[in-house]
Tab-separated table of C-alpha atoms in Angstrom:
chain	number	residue	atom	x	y	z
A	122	UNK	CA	50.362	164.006	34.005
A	123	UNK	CA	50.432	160.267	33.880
A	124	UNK	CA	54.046	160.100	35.343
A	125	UNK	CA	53.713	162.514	37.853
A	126	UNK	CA	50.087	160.568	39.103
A	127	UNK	CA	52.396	157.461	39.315
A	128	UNK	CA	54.994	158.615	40.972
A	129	UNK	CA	52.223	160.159	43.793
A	130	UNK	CA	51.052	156.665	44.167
A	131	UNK	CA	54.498	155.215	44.601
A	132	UNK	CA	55.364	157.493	47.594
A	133	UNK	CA	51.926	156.704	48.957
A	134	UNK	CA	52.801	153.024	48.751
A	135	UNK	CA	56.159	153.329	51.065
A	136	UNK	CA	55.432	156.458	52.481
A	137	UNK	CA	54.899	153.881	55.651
A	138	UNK	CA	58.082	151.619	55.438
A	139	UNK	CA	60.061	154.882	55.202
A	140	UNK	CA	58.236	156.949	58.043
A	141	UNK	CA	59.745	156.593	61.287
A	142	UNK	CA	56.944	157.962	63.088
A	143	UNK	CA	55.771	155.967	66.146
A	144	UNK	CA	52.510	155.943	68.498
A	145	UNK	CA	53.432	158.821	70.962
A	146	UNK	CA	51.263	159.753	74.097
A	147	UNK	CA	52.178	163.148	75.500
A	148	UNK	CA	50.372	163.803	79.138
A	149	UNK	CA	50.487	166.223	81.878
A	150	UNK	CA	52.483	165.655	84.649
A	151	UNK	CA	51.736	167.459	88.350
A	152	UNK	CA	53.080	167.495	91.893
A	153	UNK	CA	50.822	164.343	92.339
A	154	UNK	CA	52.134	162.241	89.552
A	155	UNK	CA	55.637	162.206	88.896
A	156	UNK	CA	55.441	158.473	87.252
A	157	UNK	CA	57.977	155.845	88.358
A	158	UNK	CA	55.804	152.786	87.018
A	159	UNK	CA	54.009	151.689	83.955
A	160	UNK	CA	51.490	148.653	83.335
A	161	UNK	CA	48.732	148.499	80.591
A	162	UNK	CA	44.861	147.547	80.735
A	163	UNK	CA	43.900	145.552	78.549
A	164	UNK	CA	40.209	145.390	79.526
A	165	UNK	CA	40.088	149.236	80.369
A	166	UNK	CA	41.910	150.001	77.016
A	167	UNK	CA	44.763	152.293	79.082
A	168	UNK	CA	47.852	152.964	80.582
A	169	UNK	CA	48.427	152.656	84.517
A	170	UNK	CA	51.025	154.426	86.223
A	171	UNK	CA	51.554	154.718	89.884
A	172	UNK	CA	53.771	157.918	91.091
A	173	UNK	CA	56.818	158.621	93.175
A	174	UNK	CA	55.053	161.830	94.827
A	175	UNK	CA	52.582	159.971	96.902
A	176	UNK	CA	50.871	156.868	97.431
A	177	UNK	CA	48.847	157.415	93.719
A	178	UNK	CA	47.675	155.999	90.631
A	179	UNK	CA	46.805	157.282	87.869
A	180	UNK	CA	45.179	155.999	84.146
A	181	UNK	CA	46.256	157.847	80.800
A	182	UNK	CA	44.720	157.226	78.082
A	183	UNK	CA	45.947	157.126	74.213
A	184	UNK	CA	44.614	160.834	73.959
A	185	UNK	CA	46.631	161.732	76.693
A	186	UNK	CA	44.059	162.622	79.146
A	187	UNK	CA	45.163	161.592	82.845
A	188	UNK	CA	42.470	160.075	85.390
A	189	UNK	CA	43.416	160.082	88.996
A	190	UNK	CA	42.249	156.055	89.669
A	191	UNK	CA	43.073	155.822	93.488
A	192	UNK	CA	45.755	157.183	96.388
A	193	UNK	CA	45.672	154.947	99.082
A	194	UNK	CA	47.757	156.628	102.251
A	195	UNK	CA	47.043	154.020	104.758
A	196	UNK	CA	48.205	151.347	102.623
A	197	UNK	CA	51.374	152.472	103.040
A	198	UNK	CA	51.997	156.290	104.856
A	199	UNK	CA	51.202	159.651	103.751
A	200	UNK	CA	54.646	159.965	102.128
A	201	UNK	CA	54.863	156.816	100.889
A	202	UNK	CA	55.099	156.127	96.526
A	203	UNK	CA	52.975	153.963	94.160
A	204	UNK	CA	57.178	152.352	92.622
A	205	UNK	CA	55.567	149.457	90.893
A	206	UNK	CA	52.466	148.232	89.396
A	207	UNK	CA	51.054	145.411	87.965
A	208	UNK	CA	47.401	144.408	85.946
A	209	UNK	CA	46.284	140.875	86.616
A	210	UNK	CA	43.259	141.143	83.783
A	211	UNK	CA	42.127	137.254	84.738
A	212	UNK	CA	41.144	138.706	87.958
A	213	UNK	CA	40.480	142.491	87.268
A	214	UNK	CA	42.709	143.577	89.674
A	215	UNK	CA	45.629	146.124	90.264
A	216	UNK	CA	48.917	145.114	92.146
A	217	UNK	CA	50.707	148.111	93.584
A	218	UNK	CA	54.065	148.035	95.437
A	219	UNK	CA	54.252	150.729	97.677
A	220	UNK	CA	57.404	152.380	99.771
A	221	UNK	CA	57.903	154.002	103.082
A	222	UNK	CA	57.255	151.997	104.257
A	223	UNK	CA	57.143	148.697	101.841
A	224	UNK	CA	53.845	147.346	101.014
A	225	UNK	CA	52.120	145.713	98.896
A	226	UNK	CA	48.236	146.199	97.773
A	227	UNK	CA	45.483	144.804	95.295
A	228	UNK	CA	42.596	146.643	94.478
A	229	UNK	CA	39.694	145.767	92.443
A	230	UNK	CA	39.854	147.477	88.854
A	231	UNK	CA	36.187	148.159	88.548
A	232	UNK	CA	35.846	150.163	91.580
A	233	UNK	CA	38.948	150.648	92.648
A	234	UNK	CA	38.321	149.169	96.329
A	235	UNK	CA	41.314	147.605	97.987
A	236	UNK	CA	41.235	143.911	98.335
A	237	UNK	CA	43.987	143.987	101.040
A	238	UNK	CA	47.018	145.969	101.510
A	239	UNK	CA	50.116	143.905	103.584
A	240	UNK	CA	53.168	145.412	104.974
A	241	UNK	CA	56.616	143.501	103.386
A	242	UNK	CA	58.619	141.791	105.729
A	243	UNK	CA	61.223	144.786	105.514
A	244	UNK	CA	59.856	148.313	106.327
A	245	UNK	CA	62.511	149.864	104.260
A	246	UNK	CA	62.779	148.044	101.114
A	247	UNK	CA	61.527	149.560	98.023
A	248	UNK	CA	59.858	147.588	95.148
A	249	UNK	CA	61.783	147.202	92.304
A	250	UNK	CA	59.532	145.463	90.363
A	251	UNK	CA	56.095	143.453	91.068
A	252	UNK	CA	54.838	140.637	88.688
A	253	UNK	CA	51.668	138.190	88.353
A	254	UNK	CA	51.366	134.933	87.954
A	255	UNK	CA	48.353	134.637	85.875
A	256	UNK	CA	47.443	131.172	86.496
A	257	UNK	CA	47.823	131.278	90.002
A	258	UNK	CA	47.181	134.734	90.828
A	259	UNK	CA	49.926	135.022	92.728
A	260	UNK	CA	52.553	137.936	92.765
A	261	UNK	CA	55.981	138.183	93.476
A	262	UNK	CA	57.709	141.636	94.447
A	263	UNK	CA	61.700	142.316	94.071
A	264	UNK	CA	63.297	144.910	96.526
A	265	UNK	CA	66.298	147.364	95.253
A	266	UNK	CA	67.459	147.106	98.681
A	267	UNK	CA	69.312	143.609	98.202
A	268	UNK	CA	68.646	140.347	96.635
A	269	UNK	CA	65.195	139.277	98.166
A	270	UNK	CA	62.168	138.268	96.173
A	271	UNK	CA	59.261	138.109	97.739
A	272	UNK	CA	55.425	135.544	97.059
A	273	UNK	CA	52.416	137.224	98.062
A	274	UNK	CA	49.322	134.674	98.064
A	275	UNK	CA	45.880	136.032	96.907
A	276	UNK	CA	44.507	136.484	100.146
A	277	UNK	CA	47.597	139.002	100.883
A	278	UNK	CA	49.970	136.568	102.591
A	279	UNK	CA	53.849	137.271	102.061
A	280	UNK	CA	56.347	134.870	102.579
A	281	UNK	CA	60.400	134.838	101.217
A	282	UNK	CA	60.629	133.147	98.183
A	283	UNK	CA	64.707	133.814	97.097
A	284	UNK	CA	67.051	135.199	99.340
A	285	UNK	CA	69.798	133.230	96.956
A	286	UNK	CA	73.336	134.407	97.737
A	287	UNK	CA	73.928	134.766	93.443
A	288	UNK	CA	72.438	137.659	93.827
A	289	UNK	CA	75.284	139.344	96.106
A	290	UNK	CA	74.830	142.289	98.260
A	291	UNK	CA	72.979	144.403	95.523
A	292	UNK	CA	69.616	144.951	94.806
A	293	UNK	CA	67.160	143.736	92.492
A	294	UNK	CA	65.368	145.428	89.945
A	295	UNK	CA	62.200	144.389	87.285
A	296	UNK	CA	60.212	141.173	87.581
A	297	UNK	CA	58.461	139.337	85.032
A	298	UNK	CA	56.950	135.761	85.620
A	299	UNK	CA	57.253	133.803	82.297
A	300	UNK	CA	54.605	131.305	83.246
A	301	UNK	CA	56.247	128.229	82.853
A	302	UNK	CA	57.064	127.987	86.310
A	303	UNK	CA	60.039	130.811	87.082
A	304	UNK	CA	60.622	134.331	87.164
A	305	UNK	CA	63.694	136.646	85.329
A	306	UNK	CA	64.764	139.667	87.095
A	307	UNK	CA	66.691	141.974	86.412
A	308	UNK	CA	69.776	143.280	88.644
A	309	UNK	CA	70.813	147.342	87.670
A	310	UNK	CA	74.324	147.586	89.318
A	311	UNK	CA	75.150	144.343	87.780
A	312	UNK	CA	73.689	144.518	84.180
A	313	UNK	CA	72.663	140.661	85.046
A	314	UNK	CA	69.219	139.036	84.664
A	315	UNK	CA	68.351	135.810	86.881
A	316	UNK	CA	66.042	132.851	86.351
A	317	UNK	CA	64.461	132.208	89.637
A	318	UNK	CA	61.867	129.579	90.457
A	319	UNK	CA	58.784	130.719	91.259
A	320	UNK	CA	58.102	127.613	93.699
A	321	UNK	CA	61.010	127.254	95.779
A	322	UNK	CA	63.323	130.363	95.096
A	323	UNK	CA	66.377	128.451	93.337
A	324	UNK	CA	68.686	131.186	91.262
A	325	UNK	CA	70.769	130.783	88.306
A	326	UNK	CA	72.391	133.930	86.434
A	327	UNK	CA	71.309	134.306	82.580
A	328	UNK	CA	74.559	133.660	80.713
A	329	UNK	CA	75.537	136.090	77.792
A	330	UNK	CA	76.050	134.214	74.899
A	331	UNK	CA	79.195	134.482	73.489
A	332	UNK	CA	79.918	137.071	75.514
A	333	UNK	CA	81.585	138.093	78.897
A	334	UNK	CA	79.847	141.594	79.278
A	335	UNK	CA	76.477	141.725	81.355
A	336	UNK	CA	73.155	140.994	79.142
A	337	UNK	CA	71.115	143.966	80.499
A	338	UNK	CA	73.892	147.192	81.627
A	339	UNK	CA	71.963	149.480	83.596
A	340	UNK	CA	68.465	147.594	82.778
A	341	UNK	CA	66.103	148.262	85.646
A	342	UNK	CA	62.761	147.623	84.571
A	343	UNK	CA	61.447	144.758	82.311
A	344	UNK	CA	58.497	143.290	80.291
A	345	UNK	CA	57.640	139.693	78.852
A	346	UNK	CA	57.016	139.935	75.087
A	347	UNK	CA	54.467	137.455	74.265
A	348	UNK	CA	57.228	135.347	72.231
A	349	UNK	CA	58.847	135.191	75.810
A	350	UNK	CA	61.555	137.092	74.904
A	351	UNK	CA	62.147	139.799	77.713
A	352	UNK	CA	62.360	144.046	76.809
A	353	UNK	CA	64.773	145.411	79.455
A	354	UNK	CA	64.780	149.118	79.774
A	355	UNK	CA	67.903	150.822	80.182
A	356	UNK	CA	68.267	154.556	81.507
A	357	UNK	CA	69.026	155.551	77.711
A	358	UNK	CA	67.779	152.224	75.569
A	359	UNK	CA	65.705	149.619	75.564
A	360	UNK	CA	66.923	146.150	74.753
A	361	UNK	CA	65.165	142.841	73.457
A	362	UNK	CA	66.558	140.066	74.616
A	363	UNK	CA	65.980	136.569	73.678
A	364	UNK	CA	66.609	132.607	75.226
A	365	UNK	CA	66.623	129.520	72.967
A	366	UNK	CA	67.717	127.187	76.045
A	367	UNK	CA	64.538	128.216	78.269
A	368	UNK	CA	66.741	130.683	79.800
A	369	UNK	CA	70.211	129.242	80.872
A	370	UNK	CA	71.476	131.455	78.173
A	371	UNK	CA	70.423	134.688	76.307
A	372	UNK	CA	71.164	137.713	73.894
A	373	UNK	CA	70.171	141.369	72.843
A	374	UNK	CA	68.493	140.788	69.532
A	375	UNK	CA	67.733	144.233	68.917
A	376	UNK	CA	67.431	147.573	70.643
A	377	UNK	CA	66.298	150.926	70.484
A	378	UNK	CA	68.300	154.044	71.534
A	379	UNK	CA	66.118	157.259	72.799
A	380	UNK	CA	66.748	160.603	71.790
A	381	UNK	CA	69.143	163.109	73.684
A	382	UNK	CA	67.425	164.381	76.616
A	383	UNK	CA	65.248	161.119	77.257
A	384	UNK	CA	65.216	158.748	79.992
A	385	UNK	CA	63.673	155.236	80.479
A	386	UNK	CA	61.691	155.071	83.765
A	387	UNK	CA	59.428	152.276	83.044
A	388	UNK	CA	58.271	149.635	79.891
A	389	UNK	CA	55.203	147.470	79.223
A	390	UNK	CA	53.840	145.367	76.955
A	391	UNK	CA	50.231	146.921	75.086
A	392	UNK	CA	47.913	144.418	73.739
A	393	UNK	CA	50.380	141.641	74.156
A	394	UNK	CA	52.301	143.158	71.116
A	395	UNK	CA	53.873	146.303	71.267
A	396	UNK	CA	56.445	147.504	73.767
A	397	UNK	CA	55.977	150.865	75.142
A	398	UNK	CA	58.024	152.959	77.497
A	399	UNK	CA	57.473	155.967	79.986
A	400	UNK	CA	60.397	158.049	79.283
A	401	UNK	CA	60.774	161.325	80.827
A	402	UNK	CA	62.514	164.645	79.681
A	403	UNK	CA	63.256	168.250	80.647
A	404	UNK	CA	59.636	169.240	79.243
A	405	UNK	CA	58.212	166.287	81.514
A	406	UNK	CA	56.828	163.044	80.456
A	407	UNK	CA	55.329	160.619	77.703
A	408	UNK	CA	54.735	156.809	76.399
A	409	UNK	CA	56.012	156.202	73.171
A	410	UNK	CA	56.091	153.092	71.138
A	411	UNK	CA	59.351	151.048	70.912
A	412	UNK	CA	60.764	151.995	67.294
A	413	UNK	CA	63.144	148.532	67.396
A	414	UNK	CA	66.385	149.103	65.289
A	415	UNK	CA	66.192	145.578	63.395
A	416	UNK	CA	62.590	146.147	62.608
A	417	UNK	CA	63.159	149.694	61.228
A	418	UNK	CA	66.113	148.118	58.905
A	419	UNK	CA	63.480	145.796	57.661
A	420	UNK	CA	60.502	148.303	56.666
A	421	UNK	CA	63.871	150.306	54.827
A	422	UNK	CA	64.122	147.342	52.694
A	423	UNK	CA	60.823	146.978	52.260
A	424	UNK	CA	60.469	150.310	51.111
A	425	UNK	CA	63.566	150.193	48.469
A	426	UNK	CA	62.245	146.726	47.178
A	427	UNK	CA	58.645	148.132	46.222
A	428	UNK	CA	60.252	151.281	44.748
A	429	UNK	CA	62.304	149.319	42.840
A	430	UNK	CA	59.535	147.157	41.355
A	431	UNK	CA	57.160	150.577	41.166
A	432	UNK	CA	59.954	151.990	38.945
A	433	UNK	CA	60.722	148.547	36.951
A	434	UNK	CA	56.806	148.578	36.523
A	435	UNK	CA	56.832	152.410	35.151
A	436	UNK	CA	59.911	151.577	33.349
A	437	UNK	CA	57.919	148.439	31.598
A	438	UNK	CA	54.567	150.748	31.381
A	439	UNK	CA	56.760	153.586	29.219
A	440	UNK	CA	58.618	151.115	26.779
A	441	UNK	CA	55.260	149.642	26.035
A	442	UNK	CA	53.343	152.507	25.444
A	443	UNK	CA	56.522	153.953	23.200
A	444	UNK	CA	55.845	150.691	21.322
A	445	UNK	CA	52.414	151.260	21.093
A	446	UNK	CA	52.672	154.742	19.707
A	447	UNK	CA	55.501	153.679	17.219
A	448	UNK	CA	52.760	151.108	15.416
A	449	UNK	CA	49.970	153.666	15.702
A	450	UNK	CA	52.693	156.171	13.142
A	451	UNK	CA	53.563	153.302	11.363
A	452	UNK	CA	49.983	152.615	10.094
A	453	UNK	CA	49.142	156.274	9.625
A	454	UNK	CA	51.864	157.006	7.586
């Protein structure tokens, strides 16, 4: 009885290290929220995701329960989508990136009142990406169209930041401002990320550290991990990539593959901890917590070190009590 109680305990004890499970929201999608974008709330304690069937935002929360937060058609057209989002929680507002035509928008995330809604200087372009500058309050907007980045001041004013000929004739995808004066961005056709200053627009490509092949293949939407390393989502994978040269160069220090039938549309960052990512899949979609293959390896080992000590410990526990019971015969006989 004894042995069997122990052994219950012991599986209790790494029952966690071994589990794989991960923090998984499963929500409801309709023909007014198809999500293409993914921020999180920190004040509101939720998920906001704007939607590529209309000119929509949405909240869902960790029970999965979806609140329609505001659709804004004359921000940006009737047919126009909600591509991008950002949460500025210094100011309690919501940045939205809107196309057909481009636009960008604040609102106010009490009420949900826009603050002002601008048209970018290119009808056509749609946001790839739109990030905050939290000091400043200022946010910048990429465009998958080609390689234009764009500042919009807090009173709505948008000027050209980067029009830098490294980035080619392709597009750009996910923004993140690092707040130590620059931006990285993320290019999809090109796999590359770029360091751009967030003053006067200046590019350099991220090198791949001892490598040749392109830090982020396929990587079209990003987040800034509080240790400023930077979690580029992939259409299949999500990758962590880290700088010890304040950017000149970089590496994937871990990753995470999804599961057949999955796809990455957008990642975030939850309580300035976890990465999460909207992923969608034949049944529709869901944010899930980033199971990261390095850190998985880790809880594996701690799991096998504490069995091993849980079984030295029963192993020490048996010997003794067989030593105990041999001097109890010994002084009854």
């Amino acid at each position: 009885m004894m042995k069997s109680k122990l052994v219950f305990a012991l599986v209790f004890l790494v029952y966690p290290f071994l589990s794989s499970a991960r923090h998984v929201i499963t929500f409801r999608s309709s023909t007014s929220l198809q999500p293409s974008s993914l921020a999180w709330d920190p004040i509101a304690q939720h998920f906001v995701v704007g939607s590529i069937s209309g000119p929509t935002v949405h909240a869902i929360s960790d029970a999965g329960v979806v609140e329609h937060l505001l659709s804004d058609p004359s921000a940006t057209g009737a047919d126009g989508s909600a591509t991008s989002v950002a949460v500025d929680p210094v100011r309690r507002r919501l940045i939205v990136g809107f196309s057909n035509p481009g636009s960008i928008a604040a609102y106010d995330l009490k009420s949900y009142k826009r603050i002002f809604a601008v048209p970018l200087l290119e009808m056509d372009t749609i946001p790839g990406g739109v990030a905050v500058d939290l000091r400043s309050g200022e946010a910048f907007v990429s465009s998958t169209k080609r390689g234009v980045v764009w500042k919009v001041g807090l009173d709505g004013a948008v000027r050209v930041i980067s029009e830098s000929k490294i980035f080619g004739d392709q597009g750009l995808g996910g923004v993140v401002h690092v707040g130590r004066g620059y931006l990285l961005i993320v290019q999809t056709e090109m796999g590359k990320i770029f360091k751009v200053d967030s003053d006067d627009g200046a590019a350099k490509e991220v090198l791949s550290t001892g490598s040749s092949k392109p830090l982020a293949s396929a990587g079209h939407a990003v987040a800034l991990h509080p240790d400023l390393s930077l979690v580029v989502a992939t259409n299949r994978s999500v990758l962590l990539v880290k700088s010890d040269d304040s950017w000149a160069q970089a590496a994937v220090h871990d990753k995470s593959d999804l599961e057949d039938g999955l796809t990455v549309v957008a990642v975030a960052i939850r309580e300035g901890k976890k990465a999460y990512v909207l992923v969608k899949s034949q049944e529709g979609f869901r944010i899930e917590e980033v199971a990261w293959e390095k850190e998985s390896e880790g809880d594996m080992v701690w799991g096998l070190v504490l069995i091993g000590l849980g079984l030295a410990y029963f192993m020490f526990w048996r010997f003794q009590m067989g030593k105990l019971a041999g001097s109890l015969n010994k002084k009854h006989a």
